[in-house]
Amino acid sequence: MRSIFTILLSITVLASCSLNRQPATGNRQLSSNQQPVWNLTYPGTYRAIIGESAAFNLLSVANREPRAEAIKALGDAPVPINLNEIKAEVVNGRTCLQFPLDREEQIYGFGLNFKTIAQRGRIFRLHVDHYGGEDNGRTHAPVPFFVSSKGYGVLVNAARYIDVSVGSGVRKDSKNPPVTRDRNTDKAWDAQPYSDNIGMVIPEAGVEIILFTGRNMMEVVQRFNLYCGGGIIPPKWGLGFWQRTPTLYAEKEVREEAAGFERNNFPLDVVGLEPGWHSHSYPCSFEWDQNRFPQPASFIGEMGSKGIHLNLWMNPYLVPGGTLDVRMKDLTGSHTVWCGTVADYTLPEARKIMQDHFVKNQLDIGASGFKMDEVDGFDSWLWPDGATFPSGRDGEQMRQTYGLQMMTLTDEIFRQKNERTYGLIRAANAGSVSFPYVIYNDYYSHKDFITALINSGFSGLLWTPEVRASGSSEEWVRRMQTVCFSPMAMINAWADGTKPWSFPDVYKASQDVAFLRMQLLPYLYSTFAQYYFEGKPPFRAMELVDGFPASGEIKNQYMVGDNLLVAPFFTGETERTVILPPGEWFDFYSGKPAGSGTISIKAVLDKIPLFVRDGGMIPMIPAVRQTSDWSRETPVEVRVYGTKEGQFNLYNDDGKTFDFEKGDYSIQQLSTRANINSTIQTGKSSLGYSRIFWTLMSR
Ligand code: GAL
């Protein structure tokens, strides 16, 4: 039940996209004005249906219920714009939307962008694709959701390629027209004059739009995330270190790789097998290769006994004549990808066949998850838009949702086993927030990887700046440092066989940062719990911090949770500035005051700069190599920074099942109010940490 109150807004006549205009062809355009009627569905959450909105859309594919109680707990927040200024019109079977845009307003979001964070002035066609080096909407997760610095955001729930212009395009009837200037004489002439609107075009004769309000941008993002089902809490092992092995590694080499991590004392929780575990890949058989993995069940068991989880690469294209292709006979689309057939997973029969196969051949013998590759692009690889599928979905709808379909399909089978998974996917969209998948790609620009990490938090996405090869030791260590401060700390050695010790001169620094991540596990885990309970993204842009000026774009610093600010150095940099949010900040390592406002810092190769807010608490454990050594009996050192009073919700649960969704978890409220204190406020005390020690870092 999404509708509680209805706010009926007066119908205004639009003078927008061309009523009664005669196009050059002489054919009359079919147009109808549809002033959105907004239904308040939850506090601060309004929904409007324009025209005939398609039943097949992003949220129908994701198929998750809004987290009603959590949204309600956020309370209400006023709508900061005049809703009458949001216009909609259905013209020639397309829906045109228009949102007001003030001079000082900034817009964030629209999914995973790699070069930009502030989106004003940009034009996108939101289209799932492998990122090609330009922020034009073709990306792995082109989420049709934006957040305004005014304190509202909009989700356009359509599984279509959506055109967006953010403050470009000037309407004749604009209330805030730009100044007309003569280019011959006026130096202030501008090729892109001020535009007071955001335009969106959806190639469907109607659409569902959902508007979220918030007292700040963070709250808008929280509502959006919770509406889409809330964030995820990975299994504890998912937050340990990952190593993906070279493509054709066989059992013996994988075993040796894992032993190398033990010998060199480097954290390792997950080994990722790349295409070589399949008997046939590109397209894939989804059967174990008998030569490289003759006894997969006992091999996975053996790895498990060493505390190592296995993640399996796949692309979803089925080898012709293989078991799955044969069983899917009438359930695949009109086109092939790398000669493999493409199952239509919007059909329950197709889902069931694939799920049964996964359960029998992968899950039941102990595999912990998947890396689902090639569900994004490029055009020259995937099916064309004209492809047809047995469900009646077209090539475009499938392109926009194939990643989501794979996420729901695999999530379901892990849920049935009451086992959490954590994996990788190369395409996502709105609604992905409640699926345990992290996006990655082959693009590999370090700086742009961090911009993507920062952007991911605006759109309910997780991104890993994975480490592959590096041109120098310095680059290697800089990449290792940032990946350890991301949702998935991973080396992807599928092509080059790199290992943490590939650059011996910086091995110690790489090892230190990997162990630091392990020490920070209680902080990270509690931060993910916020994602689940409150919808707060674990990795956040500075603009999402209360009081931070949302005027530009900051691409080289970000927050992990509420207390930790990460300000990485990139190769070649020797100093940089850090813009601190309001208040005093402290150096994470020493506890010494770092200052306030904009500070300047010098590079040290073996440390990634980290800052903690005044009153901030950082719970840490001793440096364990594997998450299997992290339990409720593990002593937790709570580092307290600065002198302000503070509070932190230290979360814990069994780390592997979904029982936390039924209340089986604990939240220990750490506070430095009247005195230093730790009390179980919520949940089961038997899951709380039994040994908590305090370190006053700045006193
Ligand atoms: C790429 C993928 C890489 C690796 C490789 C294996 O598409 O992005 O991470 O998995 O395939 O062939």
XYZ file of C-alpha atoms and ligand atoms in Angstrom:
711
model
C 0.000 0.000 0.000
C 1.921 2.982 -1.196
C -0.819 5.566 -0.999
C -1.893 7.255 2.221
C -2.897 10.774 1.338
C -3.570 12.339 -1.939
C -2.566 15.849 -2.686
C -4.497 17.084 -5.619
C -2.823 19.892 -7.358
C -4.561 22.333 -9.582
C -4.394 21.516 -13.237
C -2.459 24.095 -15.150
C -2.423 24.270 -18.883
C 0.999 23.766 -20.339
C 2.333 25.761 -23.140
C 5.200 23.312 -23.465
C 6.261 20.760 -26.086
C 4.073 21.891 -28.948
C 0.329 21.431 -28.604
C -1.331 21.678 -31.994
C 1.899 22.438 -33.755
C 2.122 21.173 -37.310
C 5.423 19.420 -37.954
C 7.032 19.709 -41.383
C 5.683 16.333 -42.457
C 2.155 17.672 -42.156
C 1.294 14.937 -39.670
C -0.323 16.155 -36.515
C 1.652 15.454 -33.337
C -0.224 13.546 -30.717
C 0.159 15.375 -27.477
C -1.470 15.486 -24.087
C -0.601 17.614 -21.101
C -0.477 15.698 -17.883
C 0.062 17.860 -14.851
C 1.440 15.364 -12.329
C -0.940 14.455 -9.521
C 1.234 13.711 -6.516
C 0.273 11.057 -3.986
C 2.019 11.228 -0.664
C 2.966 7.590 -0.135
C 5.259 7.925 2.893
C 6.469 10.967 4.758
C 8.553 12.940 2.277
C 7.808 10.544 -0.576
C 5.440 11.493 -3.388
C 4.471 9.437 -6.370
C 2.875 10.516 -9.656
C 1.815 8.519 -12.670
C 1.912 10.278 -16.014
C -0.133 8.773 -18.862
C 0.093 5.027 -19.253
C 3.104 4.047 -17.202
C 4.662 0.730 -18.232
C 4.124 -2.215 -15.889
C 7.640 -3.392 -16.741
C 9.980 -0.905 -15.116
C 13.128 -0.758 -13.011
C 11.424 -1.260 -9.691
C 9.207 -4.061 -10.985
C 12.344 -5.943 -12.036
C 14.060 -5.289 -8.703
C 10.831 -6.382 -7.015
C 11.534 -5.086 -3.521
C 9.097 -3.468 -1.117
C 9.899 -0.035 0.274
C 11.230 -0.157 3.844
C 8.132 1.593 5.142
C 9.018 1.768 8.843
C 12.499 3.101 8.175
C 11.149 5.782 5.843
C 8.586 6.790 8.435
C 11.306 6.974 11.076
C 12.980 9.707 9.040
C 9.935 11.883 9.697
C 8.672 14.434 7.253
C 10.513 17.044 5.243
C 8.890 19.855 3.303
C 8.801 19.984 -0.485
C 11.303 22.750 -1.297
C 9.873 23.567 -4.729
C 6.479 24.448 -6.106
C 5.199 21.093 -7.352
C 3.176 22.890 -9.988
C 6.435 23.750 -11.661
C 7.028 20.087 -12.476
C 5.443 19.572 -15.871
C 4.755 16.500 -17.908
C 3.506 15.990 -21.396
C 3.025 12.921 -23.530
C 3.958 13.742 -27.119
C 4.040 11.241 -29.962
C 4.292 8.323 -27.577
C 7.100 9.905 -25.529
C 6.877 11.485 -22.107
C 8.576 14.856 -21.633
C 9.250 15.891 -18.053
C 10.407 19.234 -16.843
C 11.720 20.188 -13.403
C 12.542 23.706 -12.215
C 16.181 24.675 -11.705
C 17.306 27.716 -9.746
C 20.408 29.722 -10.472
C 22.258 28.536 -7.386
C 20.947 24.983 -7.423
C 23.270 22.030 -8.012
C 22.251 18.584 -9.223
C 23.915 15.273 -8.352
C 23.307 11.664 -9.297
C 22.243 10.062 -12.581
C 24.196 6.961 -11.696
C 27.805 5.984 -12.050
C 29.696 8.859 -13.633
C 33.484 8.725 -13.810
C 34.530 12.304 -14.502
C 31.864 14.544 -13.042
C 29.940 14.777 -9.797
C 27.969 18.016 -10.163
C 25.721 17.471 -13.148
C 24.429 20.924 -13.953
C 24.877 21.739 -17.640
C 25.245 18.115 -18.712
C 23.312 16.183 -21.322
C 22.895 12.449 -20.955
C 21.207 9.555 -22.664
C 20.950 7.108 -19.793
C 21.876 3.837 -21.434
C 23.453 0.775 -19.830
C 26.868 0.315 -21.389
C 30.511 -0.281 -20.613
C 31.851 3.172 -19.759
C 33.626 4.615 -22.790
C 35.520 7.544 -21.284
C 32.829 10.218 -21.450
C 30.075 11.103 -18.988
C 27.273 11.020 -21.532
C 24.904 8.606 -19.795
C 26.385 5.456 -21.294
C 27.632 3.751 -18.211
C 27.310 0.612 -16.114
C 24.596 2.052 -13.914
C 22.811 5.002 -15.546
C 20.338 5.400 -12.707
C 17.505 7.820 -13.588
C 17.592 9.465 -10.173
C 18.857 12.926 -9.332
C 19.297 14.838 -6.081
C 19.004 18.589 -5.886
C 20.921 20.748 -3.431
C 17.521 22.256 -2.584
C 16.619 19.081 -0.716
C 14.621 16.927 -3.047
C 15.262 14.173 -5.562
C 13.382 12.405 -8.338
C 13.385 8.837 -9.593
C 12.020 8.232 -13.079
C 11.051 4.599 -12.972
C 11.416 3.503 -16.579
C 13.413 0.648 -18.102
C 14.183 2.765 -21.153
C 16.968 4.923 -22.547
C 16.171 8.281 -21.013
C 17.348 11.640 -22.379
C 18.310 14.174 -19.765
C 19.384 17.786 -20.030
C 20.344 19.355 -16.739
C 20.012 23.098 -17.170
C 20.425 23.198 -20.894
C 17.589 24.136 -23.192
C 15.851 27.470 -22.704
C 12.102 27.592 -22.905
C 10.385 30.461 -24.724
C 7.958 30.768 -21.804
C 10.715 30.728 -19.165
C 10.042 32.882 -16.114
C 13.793 33.382 -15.802
C 14.975 33.957 -19.350
C 18.679 34.482 -19.965
C 19.900 37.848 -21.217
C 19.993 38.054 -25.017
C 23.443 39.220 -26.082
C 25.114 40.175 -29.306
C 28.091 37.950 -29.936
C 29.658 40.609 -32.171
C 29.954 43.098 -29.376
C 29.314 41.439 -26.046
C 32.095 39.417 -24.454
C 29.624 37.948 -21.964
C 27.793 36.143 -24.769
C 27.410 32.522 -23.794
C 26.875 29.555 -26.090
C 25.000 27.834 -23.294
C 22.854 30.586 -21.767
C 21.277 30.095 -18.367
C 18.496 27.532 -18.396
C 16.003 27.193 -15.574
C 14.966 23.609 -16.095
C 15.912 19.962 -16.099
C 14.341 18.144 -19.006
C 13.844 14.420 -19.345
C 12.376 12.443 -22.220
C 11.193 8.890 -21.752
C 10.370 6.981 -24.949
C 7.084 5.671 -23.529
C 3.614 7.201 -23.408
C 3.696 7.538 -19.658
C 5.887 6.974 -16.653
C 5.938 6.653 -12.872
C 7.915 9.340 -11.075
C 8.738 9.363 -7.396
C 9.825 12.502 -5.605
C 11.724 12.367 -2.318
C 12.278 15.282 0.008
C 14.845 15.730 2.761
C 16.111 18.268 5.241
C 19.391 17.849 3.388
C 20.631 15.864 0.393
C 21.635 12.927 2.576
C 18.057 12.517 3.737
C 16.828 12.577 0.133
C 19.273 9.791 -0.738
C 18.225 7.867 2.371
C 14.565 8.010 1.351
C 15.401 6.947 -2.189
C 17.487 4.026 -0.940
C 14.865 2.928 1.570
C 12.088 3.254 -0.994
C 14.055 0.885 -3.252
C 14.393 -1.666 -0.434
C 17.243 -0.274 1.704
C 20.961 -0.967 1.564
C 22.682 -4.283 2.173
C 24.894 -5.698 4.878
C 27.504 -7.924 3.242
C 28.540 -11.173 4.900
C 31.567 -10.439 7.086
C 33.871 -12.369 4.766
C 32.871 -10.034 1.918
C 34.621 -7.169 3.675
C 37.910 -9.056 3.931
C 40.524 -9.030 1.152
C 39.809 -10.492 -2.312
C 42.221 -11.874 -4.881
C 41.005 -12.805 -8.373
C 43.332 -15.343 -9.964
C 44.494 -15.541 -13.590
C 41.960 -16.863 -16.072
C 43.352 -20.337 -16.643
C 44.502 -21.135 -13.123
C 43.733 -24.709 -12.120
C 43.074 -26.044 -8.617
C 46.758 -26.492 -7.885
C 47.665 -22.917 -8.810
C 44.753 -21.475 -6.862
C 45.822 -23.497 -3.847
C 49.366 -22.189 -4.250
C 48.069 -18.613 -4.611
C 46.194 -18.879 -1.324
C 49.245 -20.418 0.346
C 51.287 -17.438 -0.893
C 48.971 -15.082 0.968
C 49.461 -17.105 4.132
C 53.238 -17.269 3.703
C 53.498 -13.566 3.039
C 51.092 -12.764 5.848
C 48.592 -10.881 3.709
C 44.845 -10.791 4.402
C 42.730 -13.084 2.239
C 39.067 -14.005 2.597
C 37.965 -14.540 -0.987
C 39.493 -16.035 -4.095
C 37.790 -15.184 -7.360
C 37.988 -17.707 -10.168
C 37.900 -16.138 -13.622
C 36.602 -17.778 -16.867
C 38.770 -20.909 -16.590
C 36.539 -22.704 -14.107
C 33.983 -23.147 -16.923
C 34.522 -25.975 -19.390
C 33.695 -23.379 -22.081
C 33.655 -19.625 -21.779
C 32.480 -16.685 -23.914
C 29.821 -18.179 -24.200
C 29.713 -20.099 -20.953
C 28.876 -23.666 -20.023
C 28.416 -23.098 -16.271
C 29.934 -26.581 -15.887
C 33.239 -27.124 -14.088
C 36.208 -27.774 -16.316
C 37.181 -31.393 -15.605
C 40.893 -30.841 -16.127
C 41.387 -27.682 -14.133
C 38.824 -28.513 -11.436
C 38.278 -32.292 -11.403
C 36.751 -32.291 -7.910
C 35.186 -28.894 -7.338
C 33.245 -29.857 -4.210
C 36.264 -31.132 -2.319
C 38.374 -28.238 -3.602
C 35.856 -25.662 -2.349
C 35.655 -27.561 0.940
C 39.435 -27.521 1.274
C 39.551 -23.755 0.596
C 36.722 -23.272 3.080
C 38.724 -25.082 5.747
C 41.414 -22.429 5.204
C 38.857 -19.656 5.716
C 38.640 -18.847 2.017
C 35.422 -18.251 0.095
C 35.151 -18.813 -3.631
C 33.594 -16.353 -6.054
C 32.904 -17.492 -9.595
C 33.126 -15.368 -12.738
C 30.532 -15.756 -15.446
C 28.995 -13.997 -18.333
C 25.401 -15.077 -18.772
C 25.564 -16.196 -22.405
C 24.856 -19.900 -22.837
C 27.035 -22.143 -24.933
C 24.916 -23.489 -27.828
C 24.000 -27.134 -27.386
C 25.053 -27.044 -23.697
C 22.742 -28.328 -20.954
C 21.354 -24.901 -20.182
C 20.891 -23.797 -23.777
C 18.999 -26.990 -24.534
C 16.751 -26.628 -21.512
C 16.143 -22.964 -22.342
C 15.122 -23.830 -25.911
C 12.107 -21.530 -26.170
C 13.215 -19.135 -23.492
C 16.004 -17.224 -25.209
C 16.048 -14.043 -27.289
C 16.393 -13.580 -31.027
C 20.112 -12.736 -30.941
C 23.267 -14.331 -29.626
C 26.235 -12.809 -27.783
C 29.609 -14.327 -28.707
C 27.463 -17.072 -30.263
C 25.822 -17.789 -26.904
C 22.097 -17.654 -26.379
C 20.554 -15.027 -24.121
C 17.982 -16.324 -21.660
C 14.970 -14.171 -20.888
C 15.064 -14.020 -17.100
C 11.865 -12.058 -16.910
C 10.271 -15.485 -17.487
C 9.852 -17.566 -14.317
C 10.636 -20.807 -16.232
C 14.002 -19.453 -17.392
C 14.857 -18.196 -13.913
C 14.006 -21.554 -12.417
C 16.221 -23.487 -14.845
C 19.191 -21.227 -14.172
C 18.604 -21.119 -10.432
C 18.327 -24.907 -10.167
C 21.550 -25.244 -12.106
C 23.368 -22.763 -9.881
C 22.093 -24.412 -6.712
C 23.050 -27.911 -7.780
C 26.412 -27.190 -9.395
C 27.698 -24.178 -7.527
C 25.871 -23.263 -4.306
C 25.323 -26.751 -2.927
C 29.007 -27.536 -3.256
C 29.918 -24.377 -1.384
C 30.550 -21.538 -3.857
C 29.953 -18.219 -2.079
C 28.953 -15.972 -4.947
C 29.364 -14.716 -8.475
C 30.969 -12.042 -10.586
C 28.470 -11.329 -13.348
C 30.366 -9.893 -16.265
C 29.372 -8.431 -19.643
C 25.800 -7.557 -18.748
C 26.453 -3.954 -19.759
C 27.876 -3.502 -23.274
C 29.422 -2.635 -25.676
C 26.841 -2.280 -28.466
C 29.057 -4.235 -30.817
C 29.025 -7.179 -28.412
C 25.521 -7.346 -27.011
C 22.145 -7.796 -28.670
C 20.858 -4.830 -30.685
C 17.827 -2.813 -29.606
C 15.759 -4.585 -32.250
C 16.278 -7.949 -30.556
C 13.140 -9.693 -29.397
C 12.634 -11.879 -26.369
C 9.987 -14.545 -25.706
C 8.382 -12.525 -22.888
C 7.681 -9.716 -25.338
C 10.306 -7.445 -23.734
C 12.403 -5.645 -26.312
C 16.147 -5.246 -26.680
C 16.166 -1.864 -24.941
C 14.214 -3.021 -21.898
C 16.473 -6.037 -21.557
C 19.616 -3.928 -21.912
C 18.506 -1.573 -19.152
C 17.647 -4.404 -16.771
C 19.790 -7.458 -17.518
C 22.148 -6.691 -14.633
C 19.191 -6.262 -12.287
C 17.701 -9.537 -13.512
C 20.938 -11.377 -12.753
C 21.088 -9.781 -9.316
C 17.566 -10.810 -8.354
C 18.005 -14.306 -9.773
C 21.144 -15.047 -7.756
C 20.015 -13.150 -4.644
C 16.922 -15.361 -4.439
C 18.851 -18.624 -4.309
C 21.238 -17.407 -1.630
C 18.258 -16.169 0.386
C 16.625 -19.586 0.069
C 19.730 -21.078 1.670
C 19.707 -18.330 4.320
C 23.254 -17.501 3.272
C 24.407 -13.988 2.476
C 26.460 -13.499 -0.660
C 28.590 -10.605 -1.892
C 29.657 -10.379 -5.481
C 30.371 -8.285 -8.524
C 28.264 -7.073 -11.413
C 29.041 -4.872 -14.379
C 25.563 -3.384 -14.890
C 23.024 -2.066 -12.448
C 20.194 0.423 -12.329
C 17.691 1.964 -9.940
C 16.606 -0.688 -7.463
C 20.062 -2.261 -7.134
C 20.577 -0.859 -3.657
C 19.207 -3.896 -1.867
C 21.267 -6.429 -3.810
C 24.714 -7.466 -2.564
C 26.663 -6.546 -5.668
C 29.547 -4.191 -6.316
C 30.169 -2.686 -9.765
C 33.598 -2.745 -11.484
C 34.914 -2.282 -15.016
C 37.928 -2.400 -17.329
C 38.451 1.374 -17.618
C 41.186 1.647 -14.965
C 41.834 5.365 -14.583
C 42.666 5.672 -10.899
C 41.370 9.206 -10.477
C 38.167 8.448 -12.361
C 37.716 5.273 -10.303
C 37.572 7.461 -7.201
C 35.120 9.875 -8.843
C 32.938 6.820 -9.548
C 33.259 5.702 -5.924
C 32.119 9.140 -4.806
C 29.219 9.205 -7.277
C 28.029 5.717 -6.418
C 26.626 6.934 -3.095
C 24.163 9.295 -4.764
C 22.422 6.493 -6.660
C 22.227 3.464 -4.361
C 25.280 1.765 -5.876
C 28.504 0.204 -4.637
C 31.704 0.509 -6.691
C 35.171 -0.977 -6.332
C 38.280 0.743 -7.703
C 39.857 -2.713 -8.166
C 43.629 -3.040 -8.483
C 45.160 -4.757 -11.513
C 48.584 -3.943 -12.879
C 50.451 -0.711 -12.138
C 53.082 1.298 -13.953
C 55.104 1.951 -10.795
C 55.366 1.048 -7.136
C 53.906 4.410 -6.257
C 50.831 3.828 -8.401
C 50.472 0.348 -6.935
C 50.473 1.524 -3.357
C 48.137 4.455 -4.098
C 45.666 2.073 -5.729
C 45.958 -0.430 -2.884
C 45.244 2.339 -0.409
C 42.036 3.447 -2.071
C 40.729 -0.038 -2.768
C 41.076 -0.792 0.942
C 38.798 2.189 1.563
C 36.080 1.004 -0.797
C 33.196 -1.494 -0.641
C 35.410 -4.324 -1.927
C 39.154 -4.574 -1.298
C 40.244 -6.557 -4.328
C 43.108 -7.302 -6.662
C 41.849 -8.487 -10.042
C 44.787 -10.427 -11.454
C 42.799 -12.206 -14.181
C 45.080 -10.926 -16.948
C 48.408 -10.070 -15.350
C 48.811 -12.289 -12.310
C 49.739 -9.433 -9.962
C 49.945 -10.181 -6.260
C 50.167 -7.886 -3.251
C 53.938 -8.463 -3.241
C 54.394 -7.739 -6.966
C 56.081 -4.471 -6.005
C 58.395 -5.579 -3.172
C 59.562 -2.065 -2.287
C 56.031 -1.089 -1.272
C 54.921 -4.465 0.032
C 54.971 -3.310 3.638
C 52.779 -0.285 2.800
C 50.303 -2.504 0.901
C 50.231 -4.980 3.752
C 49.723 -2.191 6.303
C 46.708 -0.731 4.537
C 45.139 -4.160 3.992
C 45.533 -4.931 7.707
C 44.190 -1.487 8.568
C 41.028 -2.361 6.646
C 40.778 -5.557 8.692
C 41.197 -3.559 11.900
C 38.419 -1.235 10.810
C 35.943 -4.078 10.201
C 33.616 -3.222 13.132
C 33.468 0.376 11.894
C 32.832 -0.717 8.294
C 30.267 -3.302 9.288
C 28.385 -0.779 11.430
C 28.515 1.654 8.512
C 26.908 -0.952 6.255
C 24.298 -1.500 8.966
C 23.416 2.203 8.561
C 22.963 1.506 4.845
C 20.470 -1.211 5.682
C 18.647 0.446 8.570
C 18.745 4.096 7.525
C 19.581 4.036 3.820
C 22.803 6.037 4.361
C 25.390 5.146 1.707
C 28.555 3.744 3.331
C 30.829 5.599 0.876
C 29.722 9.201 0.473
C 30.458 12.351 -1.419
C 31.484 15.318 0.712
C 28.371 17.094 -0.544
C 26.320 14.608 1.464
C 27.892 15.763 4.721
C 25.730 18.159 6.681
C 26.962 21.713 6.453
C 29.359 21.025 3.585
C 28.881 23.641 0.860
C 27.153 21.935 -2.096
C 28.366 24.301 -4.728
C 31.023 22.531 -6.737
C 32.339 19.032 -6.979
C 34.990 17.361 -4.878
C 36.537 14.407 -6.652
C 39.481 13.592 -4.437
C 38.059 13.098 -0.982
C 35.110 11.216 0.445
C 33.601 9.892 3.628
C 33.470 6.319 4.850
C 30.549 6.358 7.250
C 29.858 9.297 9.521
C 33.296 9.787 11.037
C 36.104 8.953 8.641
C 37.242 11.278 5.863
C 39.543 9.766 3.216
C 41.761 12.111 1.208
C 43.847 9.904 -1.103
C 46.968 10.878 -2.972
C 47.317 9.896 -6.622
C 50.573 9.036 -8.393
C 52.897 11.994 -8.716
C 51.202 14.152 -6.108
C 53.321 15.472 -3.272
C 50.839 17.739 -1.535
C 47.167 18.505 -1.641
C 44.430 20.431 0.087
C 41.647 18.814 2.057
C 38.356 20.602 2.603
C 37.108 19.643 6.036
C 33.413 19.825 6.901
C 32.476 22.285 9.682
C 34.195 21.738 13.039
C 37.595 20.528 14.197
C 39.097 17.439 12.582
C 41.795 15.080 13.808
C 44.454 12.950 12.191
C 43.290 9.336 12.342
C 46.735 7.878 12.981
C 48.052 10.253 15.632
C 44.871 11.753 17.054
C 46.483 15.183 16.739
C 44.387 18.154 15.610
C 44.399 18.451 11.820
C 42.677 21.814 11.790
C 39.479 23.024 10.263
C 38.332 24.510 6.965
C 40.760 23.969 4.115
C 44.068 22.442 5.125
C 47.150 21.534 3.171
C 48.886 18.180 3.643
C 52.076 16.568 2.361
C 52.216 13.110 0.808
C 53.697 10.179 2.679
C 53.947 7.078 0.514
C 53.006 4.507 3.095
C 49.852 6.158 4.429
C 46.538 7.221 3.013
C 45.442 10.446 4.744
C 42.498 9.847 7.061
C 40.716 12.338 9.285
C 38.166 11.933 12.042
C 35.574 14.444 13.165
C 35.545 15.950 16.650
C 33.819 13.476 18.945
C 34.080 10.773 16.279
C 34.525 7.194 17.444
C 36.242 4.495 15.424
C 35.811 0.945 16.737
C 38.677 -1.321 15.696
C 39.869 -4.875 16.259
C 43.420 -6.265 16.333
C 44.854 -6.949 12.871
C 43.338 -10.304 11.852
C 44.271 -11.882 8.509
C 40.858 -13.376 7.907
C 37.366 -12.438 9.009
C 36.969 -15.940 10.463
C 39.192 -14.678 13.291
C 36.780 -11.858 14.084
C 34.149 -12.802 16.641
C 32.163 -11.216 19.446
C 34.969 -12.173 21.825
C 37.518 -10.236 19.740
C 38.523 -7.187 21.792
C 37.251 -3.943 20.315
C 39.318 -0.827 20.784
C 37.188 2.277 20.421
C 39.311 5.228 19.398
C 37.780 8.498 20.510
C 38.889 11.650 18.709
C 38.670 15.236 19.875
C 36.766 16.421 22.895
C 33.184 16.758 21.754
C 30.554 14.387 23.075
C 29.732 11.679 20.585
C 27.779 8.542 19.952
C 28.277 5.507 17.757
C 26.048 2.524 17.082
C 28.274 -0.533 17.064
C 26.473 -3.181 15.076
C 26.987 -6.919 15.132
C 25.217 -10.052 13.958
C 26.114 -13.595 12.939
C 27.886 -12.240 9.848
C 26.531 -14.784 7.423
C 22.765 -15.362 7.476
C 19.701 -13.205 6.915
C 18.585 -13.678 10.517
C 19.395 -10.019 11.173
C 16.396 -9.156 9.008
C 14.264 -10.892 11.638
C 15.846 -8.960 14.472
C 18.772 -11.229 15.277
C 21.448 -8.579 15.747
C 22.811 -6.259 18.387
C 23.456 -2.557 18.492
C 25.773 -1.436 21.256
C 25.444 2.244 21.775
C 28.863 3.727 22.449
C 28.717 7.157 23.924
C 30.983 9.778 25.370
C 28.109 11.823 26.758
C 28.415 12.149 30.523
C 31.152 9.555 30.648
C 32.480 6.882 28.350
C 29.903 4.189 28.071
C 28.766 1.190 26.117
C 25.315 -0.295 26.441
C 23.333 -2.727 24.361
C 20.412 -0.643 23.204
C 18.865 -2.920 20.667
C 18.834 -6.570 19.778
C 20.413 -9.604 21.338
C 23.089 -9.033 23.942
C 24.577 -12.412 23.054
C 25.696 -10.911 19.730
C 27.261 -7.786 21.226
C 31.010 -7.431 21.650
C 32.067 -8.672 25.043
C 35.335 -6.734 25.396
C 35.398 -3.027 24.670
C 38.414 -0.833 25.426
C 38.717 2.885 24.940
C 41.602 4.918 23.635
C 41.355 8.657 23.955
C 43.306 9.729 20.898
C 43.337 13.468 21.405
C 43.446 13.930 25.152
C 36.370 -8.782 -18.367
C 36.231 -8.331 -16.926
C 37.508 -8.668 -16.206
C 37.775 -10.147 -16.320
C 37.754 -10.602 -17.767
C 37.859 -12.105 -17.876
O 35.245 -8.532 -19.089
O 35.938 -6.963 -16.830
O 37.425 -8.267 -14.862
O 36.803 -10.831 -15.571
O 36.578 -10.183 -18.398
O 37.846 -12.532 -19.206
